[in-house]
C-alpha atoms as one frame of an Amber mdcrd trajectory, in Angstrom:
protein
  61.667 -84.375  36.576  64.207 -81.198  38.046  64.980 -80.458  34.466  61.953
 -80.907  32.960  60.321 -78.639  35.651  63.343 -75.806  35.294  62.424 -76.001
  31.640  58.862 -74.943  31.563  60.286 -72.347  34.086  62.644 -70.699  31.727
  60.049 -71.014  28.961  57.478 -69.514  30.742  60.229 -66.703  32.491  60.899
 -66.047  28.602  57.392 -65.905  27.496  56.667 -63.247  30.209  59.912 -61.473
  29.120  58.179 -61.492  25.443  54.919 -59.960  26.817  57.010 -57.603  28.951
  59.003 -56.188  25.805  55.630 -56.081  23.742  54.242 -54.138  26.676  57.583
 -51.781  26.450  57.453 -51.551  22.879  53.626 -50.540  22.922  54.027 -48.202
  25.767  57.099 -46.684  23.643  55.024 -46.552  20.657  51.873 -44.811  22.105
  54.230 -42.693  23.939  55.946 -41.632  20.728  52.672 -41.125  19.431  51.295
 -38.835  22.431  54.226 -37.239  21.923  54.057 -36.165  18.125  50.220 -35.314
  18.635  51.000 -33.054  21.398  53.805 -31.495  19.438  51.056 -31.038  16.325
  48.750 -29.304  18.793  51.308 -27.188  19.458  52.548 -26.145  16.262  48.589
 -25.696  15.334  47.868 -23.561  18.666  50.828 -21.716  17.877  49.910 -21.368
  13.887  46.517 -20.801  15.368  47.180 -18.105  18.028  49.650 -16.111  14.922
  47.074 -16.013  12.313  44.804 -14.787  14.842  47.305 -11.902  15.863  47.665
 -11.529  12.397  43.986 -11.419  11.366  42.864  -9.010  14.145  45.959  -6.479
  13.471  46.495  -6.791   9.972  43.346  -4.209   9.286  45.676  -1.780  11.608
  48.781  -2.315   9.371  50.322   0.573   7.370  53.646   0.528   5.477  54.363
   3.990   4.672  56.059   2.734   1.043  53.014  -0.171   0.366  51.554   2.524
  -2.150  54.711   3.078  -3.585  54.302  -1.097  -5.204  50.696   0.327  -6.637
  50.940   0.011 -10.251  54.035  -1.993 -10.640  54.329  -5.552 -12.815  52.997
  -8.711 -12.152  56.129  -9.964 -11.400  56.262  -7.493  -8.564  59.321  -5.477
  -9.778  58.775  -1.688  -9.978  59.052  -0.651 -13.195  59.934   2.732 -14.201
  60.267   4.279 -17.543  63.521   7.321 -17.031  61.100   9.306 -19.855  58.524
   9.387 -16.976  60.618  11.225 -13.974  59.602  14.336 -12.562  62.223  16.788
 -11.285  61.870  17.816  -7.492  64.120  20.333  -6.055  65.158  19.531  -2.535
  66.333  21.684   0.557  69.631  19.476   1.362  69.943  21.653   4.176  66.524
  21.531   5.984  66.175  19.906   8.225  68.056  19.020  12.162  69.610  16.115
  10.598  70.762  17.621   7.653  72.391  16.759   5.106  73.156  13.250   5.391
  70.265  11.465   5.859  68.220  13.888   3.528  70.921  12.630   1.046  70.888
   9.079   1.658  66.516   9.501   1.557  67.263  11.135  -2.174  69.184   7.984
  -3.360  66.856   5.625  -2.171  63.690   7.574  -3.604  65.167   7.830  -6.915
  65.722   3.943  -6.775  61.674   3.651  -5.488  60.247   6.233  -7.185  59.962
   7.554 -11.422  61.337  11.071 -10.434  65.134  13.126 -10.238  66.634  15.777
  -7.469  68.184  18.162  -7.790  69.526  18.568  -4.228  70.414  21.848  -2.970
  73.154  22.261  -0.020  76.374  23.841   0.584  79.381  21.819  -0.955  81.559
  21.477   1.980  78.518  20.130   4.148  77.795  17.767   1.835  81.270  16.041
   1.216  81.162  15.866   5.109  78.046  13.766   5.137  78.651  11.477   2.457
  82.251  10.863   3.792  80.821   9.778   6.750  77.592   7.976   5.670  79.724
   5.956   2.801  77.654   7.233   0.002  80.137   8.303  -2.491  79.993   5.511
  -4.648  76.134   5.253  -4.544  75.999   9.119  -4.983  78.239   8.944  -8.110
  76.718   6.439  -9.642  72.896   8.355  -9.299  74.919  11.347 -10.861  76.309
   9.730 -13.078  72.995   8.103 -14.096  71.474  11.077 -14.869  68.908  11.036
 -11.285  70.776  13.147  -8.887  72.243  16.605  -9.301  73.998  18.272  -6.546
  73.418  22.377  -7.148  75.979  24.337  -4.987  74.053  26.803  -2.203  75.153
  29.916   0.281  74.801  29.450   3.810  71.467  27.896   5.012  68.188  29.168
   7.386  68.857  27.528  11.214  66.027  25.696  12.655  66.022  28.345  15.120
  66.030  31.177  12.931  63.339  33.558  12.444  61.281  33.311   9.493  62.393
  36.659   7.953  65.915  35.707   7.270  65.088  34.201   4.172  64.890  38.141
   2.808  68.115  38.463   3.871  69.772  35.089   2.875  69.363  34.941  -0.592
  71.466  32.121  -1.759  70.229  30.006   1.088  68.946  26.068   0.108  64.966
  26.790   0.565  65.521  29.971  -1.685  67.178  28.173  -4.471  65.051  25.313
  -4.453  61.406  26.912  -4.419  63.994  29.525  -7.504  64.231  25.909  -9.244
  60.236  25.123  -9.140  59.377  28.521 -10.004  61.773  28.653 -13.098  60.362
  25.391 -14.592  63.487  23.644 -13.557  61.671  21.325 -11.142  57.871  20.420
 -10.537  58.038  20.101  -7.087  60.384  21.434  -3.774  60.342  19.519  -0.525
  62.156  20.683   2.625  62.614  19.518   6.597  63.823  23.115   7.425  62.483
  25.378   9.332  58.254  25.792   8.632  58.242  29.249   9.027  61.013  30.034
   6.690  59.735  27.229   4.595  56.300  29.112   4.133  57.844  32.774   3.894
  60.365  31.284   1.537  56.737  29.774  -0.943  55.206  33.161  -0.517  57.946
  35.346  -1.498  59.150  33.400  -4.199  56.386  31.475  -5.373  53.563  33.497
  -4.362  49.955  32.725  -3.397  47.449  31.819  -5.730  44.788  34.332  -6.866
  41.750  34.293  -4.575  43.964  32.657  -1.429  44.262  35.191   1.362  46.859
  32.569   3.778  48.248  29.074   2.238  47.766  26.162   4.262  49.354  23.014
   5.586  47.604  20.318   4.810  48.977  16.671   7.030  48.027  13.338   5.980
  46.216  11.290   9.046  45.879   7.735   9.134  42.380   6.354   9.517  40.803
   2.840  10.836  40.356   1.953   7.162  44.168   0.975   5.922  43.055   2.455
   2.699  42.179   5.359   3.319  43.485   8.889   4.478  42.250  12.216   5.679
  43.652  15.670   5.250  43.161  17.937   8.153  44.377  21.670   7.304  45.866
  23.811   8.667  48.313  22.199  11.327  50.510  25.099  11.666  50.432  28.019
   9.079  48.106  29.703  10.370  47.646  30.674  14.655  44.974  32.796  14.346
  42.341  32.415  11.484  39.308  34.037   9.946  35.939  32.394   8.678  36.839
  32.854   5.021  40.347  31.602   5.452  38.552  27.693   6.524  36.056  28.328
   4.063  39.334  28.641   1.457  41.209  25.719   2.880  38.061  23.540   2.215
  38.294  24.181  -1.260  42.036  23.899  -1.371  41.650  20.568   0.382  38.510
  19.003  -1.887  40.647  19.935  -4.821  43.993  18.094  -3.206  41.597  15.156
  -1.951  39.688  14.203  -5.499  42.892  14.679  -7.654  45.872  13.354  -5.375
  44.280  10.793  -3.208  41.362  10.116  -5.825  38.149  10.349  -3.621  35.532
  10.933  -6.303  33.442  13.364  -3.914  35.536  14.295  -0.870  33.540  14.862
   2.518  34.412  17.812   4.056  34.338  18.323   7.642  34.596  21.749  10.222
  36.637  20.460  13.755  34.292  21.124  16.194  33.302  20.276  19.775  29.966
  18.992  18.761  27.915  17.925  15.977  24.900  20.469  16.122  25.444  23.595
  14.250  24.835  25.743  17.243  27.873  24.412  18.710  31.723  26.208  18.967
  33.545  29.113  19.642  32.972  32.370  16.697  35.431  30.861  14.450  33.135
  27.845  14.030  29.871  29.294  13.742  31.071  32.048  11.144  32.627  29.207
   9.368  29.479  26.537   9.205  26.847  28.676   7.257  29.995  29.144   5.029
  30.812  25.735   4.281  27.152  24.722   4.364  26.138  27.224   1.172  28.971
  26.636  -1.109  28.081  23.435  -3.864  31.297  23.220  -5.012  32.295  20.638
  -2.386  30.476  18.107  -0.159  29.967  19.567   3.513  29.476  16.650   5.694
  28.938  18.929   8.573  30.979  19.297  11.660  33.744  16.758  12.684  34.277
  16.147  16.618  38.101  15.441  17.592  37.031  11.906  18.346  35.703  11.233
  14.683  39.228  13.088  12.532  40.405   8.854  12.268  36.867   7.348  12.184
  37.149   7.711   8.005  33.948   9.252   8.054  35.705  12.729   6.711  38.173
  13.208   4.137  39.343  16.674   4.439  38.777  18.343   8.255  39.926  22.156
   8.465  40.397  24.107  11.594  43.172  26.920  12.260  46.644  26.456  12.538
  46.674  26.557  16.553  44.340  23.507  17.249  45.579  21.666  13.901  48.947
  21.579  15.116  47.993  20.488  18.468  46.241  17.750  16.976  49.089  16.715
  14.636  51.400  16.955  17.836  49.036  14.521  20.135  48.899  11.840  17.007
  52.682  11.939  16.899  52.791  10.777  20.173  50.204   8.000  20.138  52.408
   5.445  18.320  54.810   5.468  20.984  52.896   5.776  23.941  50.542   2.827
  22.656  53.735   0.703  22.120  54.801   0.991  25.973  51.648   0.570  26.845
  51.260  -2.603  25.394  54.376  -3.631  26.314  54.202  -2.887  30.042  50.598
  -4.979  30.024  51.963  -8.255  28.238  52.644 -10.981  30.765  56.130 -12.093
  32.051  57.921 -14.765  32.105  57.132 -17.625  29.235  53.963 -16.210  28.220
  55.169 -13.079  27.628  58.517 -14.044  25.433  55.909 -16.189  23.239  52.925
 -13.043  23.050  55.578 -10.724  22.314  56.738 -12.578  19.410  53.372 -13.013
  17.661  52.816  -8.927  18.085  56.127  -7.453  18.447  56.832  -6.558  14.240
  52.752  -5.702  14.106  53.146  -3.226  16.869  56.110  -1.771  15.617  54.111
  -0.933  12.395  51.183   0.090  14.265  53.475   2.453  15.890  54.559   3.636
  12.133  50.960   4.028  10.924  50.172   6.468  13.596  53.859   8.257  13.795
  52.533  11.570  11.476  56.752  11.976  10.781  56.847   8.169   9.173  54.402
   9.635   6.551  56.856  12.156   5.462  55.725  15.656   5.072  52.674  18.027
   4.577  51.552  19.709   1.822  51.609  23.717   1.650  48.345  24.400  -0.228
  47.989  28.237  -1.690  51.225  28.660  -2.843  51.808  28.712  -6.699  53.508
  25.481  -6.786  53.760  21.842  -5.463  55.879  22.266  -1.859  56.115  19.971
   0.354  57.814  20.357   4.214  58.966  17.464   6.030  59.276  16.985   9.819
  62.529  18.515  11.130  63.868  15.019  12.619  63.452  13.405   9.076  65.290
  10.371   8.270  65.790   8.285   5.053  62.508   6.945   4.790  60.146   9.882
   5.771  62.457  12.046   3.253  60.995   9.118   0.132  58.038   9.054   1.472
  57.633  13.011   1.221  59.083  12.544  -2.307  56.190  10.123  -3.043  53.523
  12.972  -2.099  55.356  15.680  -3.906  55.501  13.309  -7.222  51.964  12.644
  -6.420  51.035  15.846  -6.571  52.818  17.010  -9.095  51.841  14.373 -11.423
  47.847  14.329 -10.560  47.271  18.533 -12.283  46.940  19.709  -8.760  48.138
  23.160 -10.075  45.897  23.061 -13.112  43.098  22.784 -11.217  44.278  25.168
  -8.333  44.367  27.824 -11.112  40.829  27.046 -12.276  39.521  27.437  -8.902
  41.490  31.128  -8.226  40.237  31.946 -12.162  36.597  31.449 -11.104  37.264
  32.861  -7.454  38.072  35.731  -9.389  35.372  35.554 -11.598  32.728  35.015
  -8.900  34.178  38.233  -7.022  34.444  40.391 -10.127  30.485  39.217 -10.641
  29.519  40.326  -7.402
């Protein structure tokens, strides 16, 4: 009877064991379960959360070299035919990094881009830089290859030098680079040097074009459309301006606008402090009748400072004074957005996993609005295709202001700049 009884105890001990480990195994398998679905939700919140980032600051993005991939094969590999390279001449020694990293932007434009150099600096500087950059092979094999020629200059303008000197220094880099463009030898001159010396330098040896009282530099701004950019001239040439000299760098800048940056019918607009007509200092109200009579370009009227990036203008003019003050403020933006953003994220966890969705988006936010990552402005008036590129120009703003001189070189910019001094002429002679 014991054993009998101890046996339907074991058996039933065992049978509850059974149950028990089905319970476990259950448990272990819904907890598995829980487990892996949580784990999905997290990878999807997280896949989520990025392609949100992603989709709210993509329209914000700008790569300064994305249009440099326009027009290549289907394959994605740049194609460029040697038959099709344009010769620029470059100032070596422009520039407050110069010449090294003007160099080492050369090499890697003529690797990017269809066009050659013919880079201009003194010899013993040169040797110095590549030495210690570690270019020699990569600069004898671009010689070698036909795409880089080093020409030999005299001693160079300072970045604190006055404008002047370039009378008096002859054999200087900017001289014998805007000599190489005017002799045929090159299509195009870009230089980081010194802006004033840069622009005497253009006039003396270049000279303006007929009908062009003061050349004009003419900056590239970013706008809220990705696509699309707007030229706002004069940041700098010019301090103090006269009606007719806007009403000139409006034409200059329609001309530069349809052919270079193909907007069929460019919108011109006057900076201004308001929108009526009425409103503005003299310069402004001399200019606006000005601008409003002449049907050789679309006035859109005047352009408030808040509305330059709004992509409702493409070309804005304004004198030198308050253009440079306005390239100067956009410099600054990209940065001081960047720590801003920064400073606001959260700490701790949160923070770490925000900063990785945003931190490379920022960083090219920061790009997009940097004027110096877009390489260079364009000196309009002058009887050639310059260029001058911000004086703490690295590699990549050096091929990027290589890009805008081949652009402009390569659109007839000049041909047409002649037809408009031919019939300035013509219009004058007539009246």
């Amino acid at each position: 009877m014991a054993g009998s009884v101890a046996g339907s105890v074991v058996s039933t001990a065992g049978s509850v064991a059974g149950v028990a480990g089905n319970v476990a195994g259950v448990a272990g398998s819904m907890a598995g379960n829980v487990a892996g679905v949580a784990g999905s939700v997290a990878g999807a919140a997280g896949s989520v959360a990025g392609s949100m980032a992603n989709s709210v600051l993509q329209p914000l993005v700008f790569d300064p070299l994305r249009r440099l991939q326009q027009g290549s094969s289907p394959d994605g590999e740049l194609r460029i035919v040697d038959a099709e390279r344009l010769w620029v001449a470059v100032d070596g020694m422009g520039g407050d990094h110069a010449p090294g990293p003007i160099l080492e932007g050369c090499l890697r434009a003529v690797a990017l881009l269809p066009v050659r150099v013919r880079f201009v600096a003194e010899t013993a500087a040169v040797d110095q830089a590549v030495a210690a950059l570690g270019l020699g092979e990569e600069l004898a094999a671009a010689i070698g290859a036909g795409l880089i020629e080093v020409v030999a200059s005299g001693p160079s303008v300072g970045m604190d030098e006055e404008a002047t000197v370039v009378r008096r220094k002859r054999d200087a880099s900017i001289n014998m680079a805007m000599d190489l463009v005017k002799a045929g030898e090159a299509t195009a001159v870009y230089s980081a040097g010194n802006s004033g010396a840069v622009m005497a330098s253009a006039i003396f040896r270049l000279g303006r074009l007929k009908g062009i009282d003061r050349p004009a530099i003419g900056a590239l701004f970013p706008t809220k459309d990705p696509n699309q950019q707007v030229l706002v001239l004069d940041v700098g040439a010019n301090m103090d301006a006269k009606a007719s000299y806007l009403h000139q760098f409006a034409l200059l800048g329609n001309i530069y606008s349809r052919d270079v940056l193909q907007v069929q019918r460019p919108r011109i607009g006057l900076l201004n402090i308001g929108e009526e007509e009425c409103k503005g200092n003299e310069l402004c109200l001399k200019t606006y009748p000005l601008l409003a009579a002449d049907d050789r370009f679309v006035f859109a009227g005047n352009c408030e400072g808040r509305d330059v990036l709004s992509g409702d203008f493409d070309v804005v003019v304004c004198d030198g004074f308050t253009g440079n003050v306005l390239l100067k403020f956009l410099e600054s933006v990209g940065s001081v957005l960047l720590d801003v953003l920064r400073a606001e994220l959260p700490r701790g966890r949160r923070g770490k996993v925000g900063s990785a969705f945003l931190r490379s988006n920022l960083v090219r936010i920061k790009k997009r609005l940097d004027h110096a990552e877009h390489g260079g402005a364009l000196l309009l008036g002058v009887n050639g295709v310059c260029v001058i590129g911000h004086g703490s120009s690295k590699a990549l703003s050096v091929v990027s202001a290589l890009r805008i001189a081949h652009s402009a070189a390569s659109h007839g910019v000049m041909d047409d700049l002649h037809k408009l001094s031919d019939s300035t002429d013509a219009a004058v002679a007539c009246g």
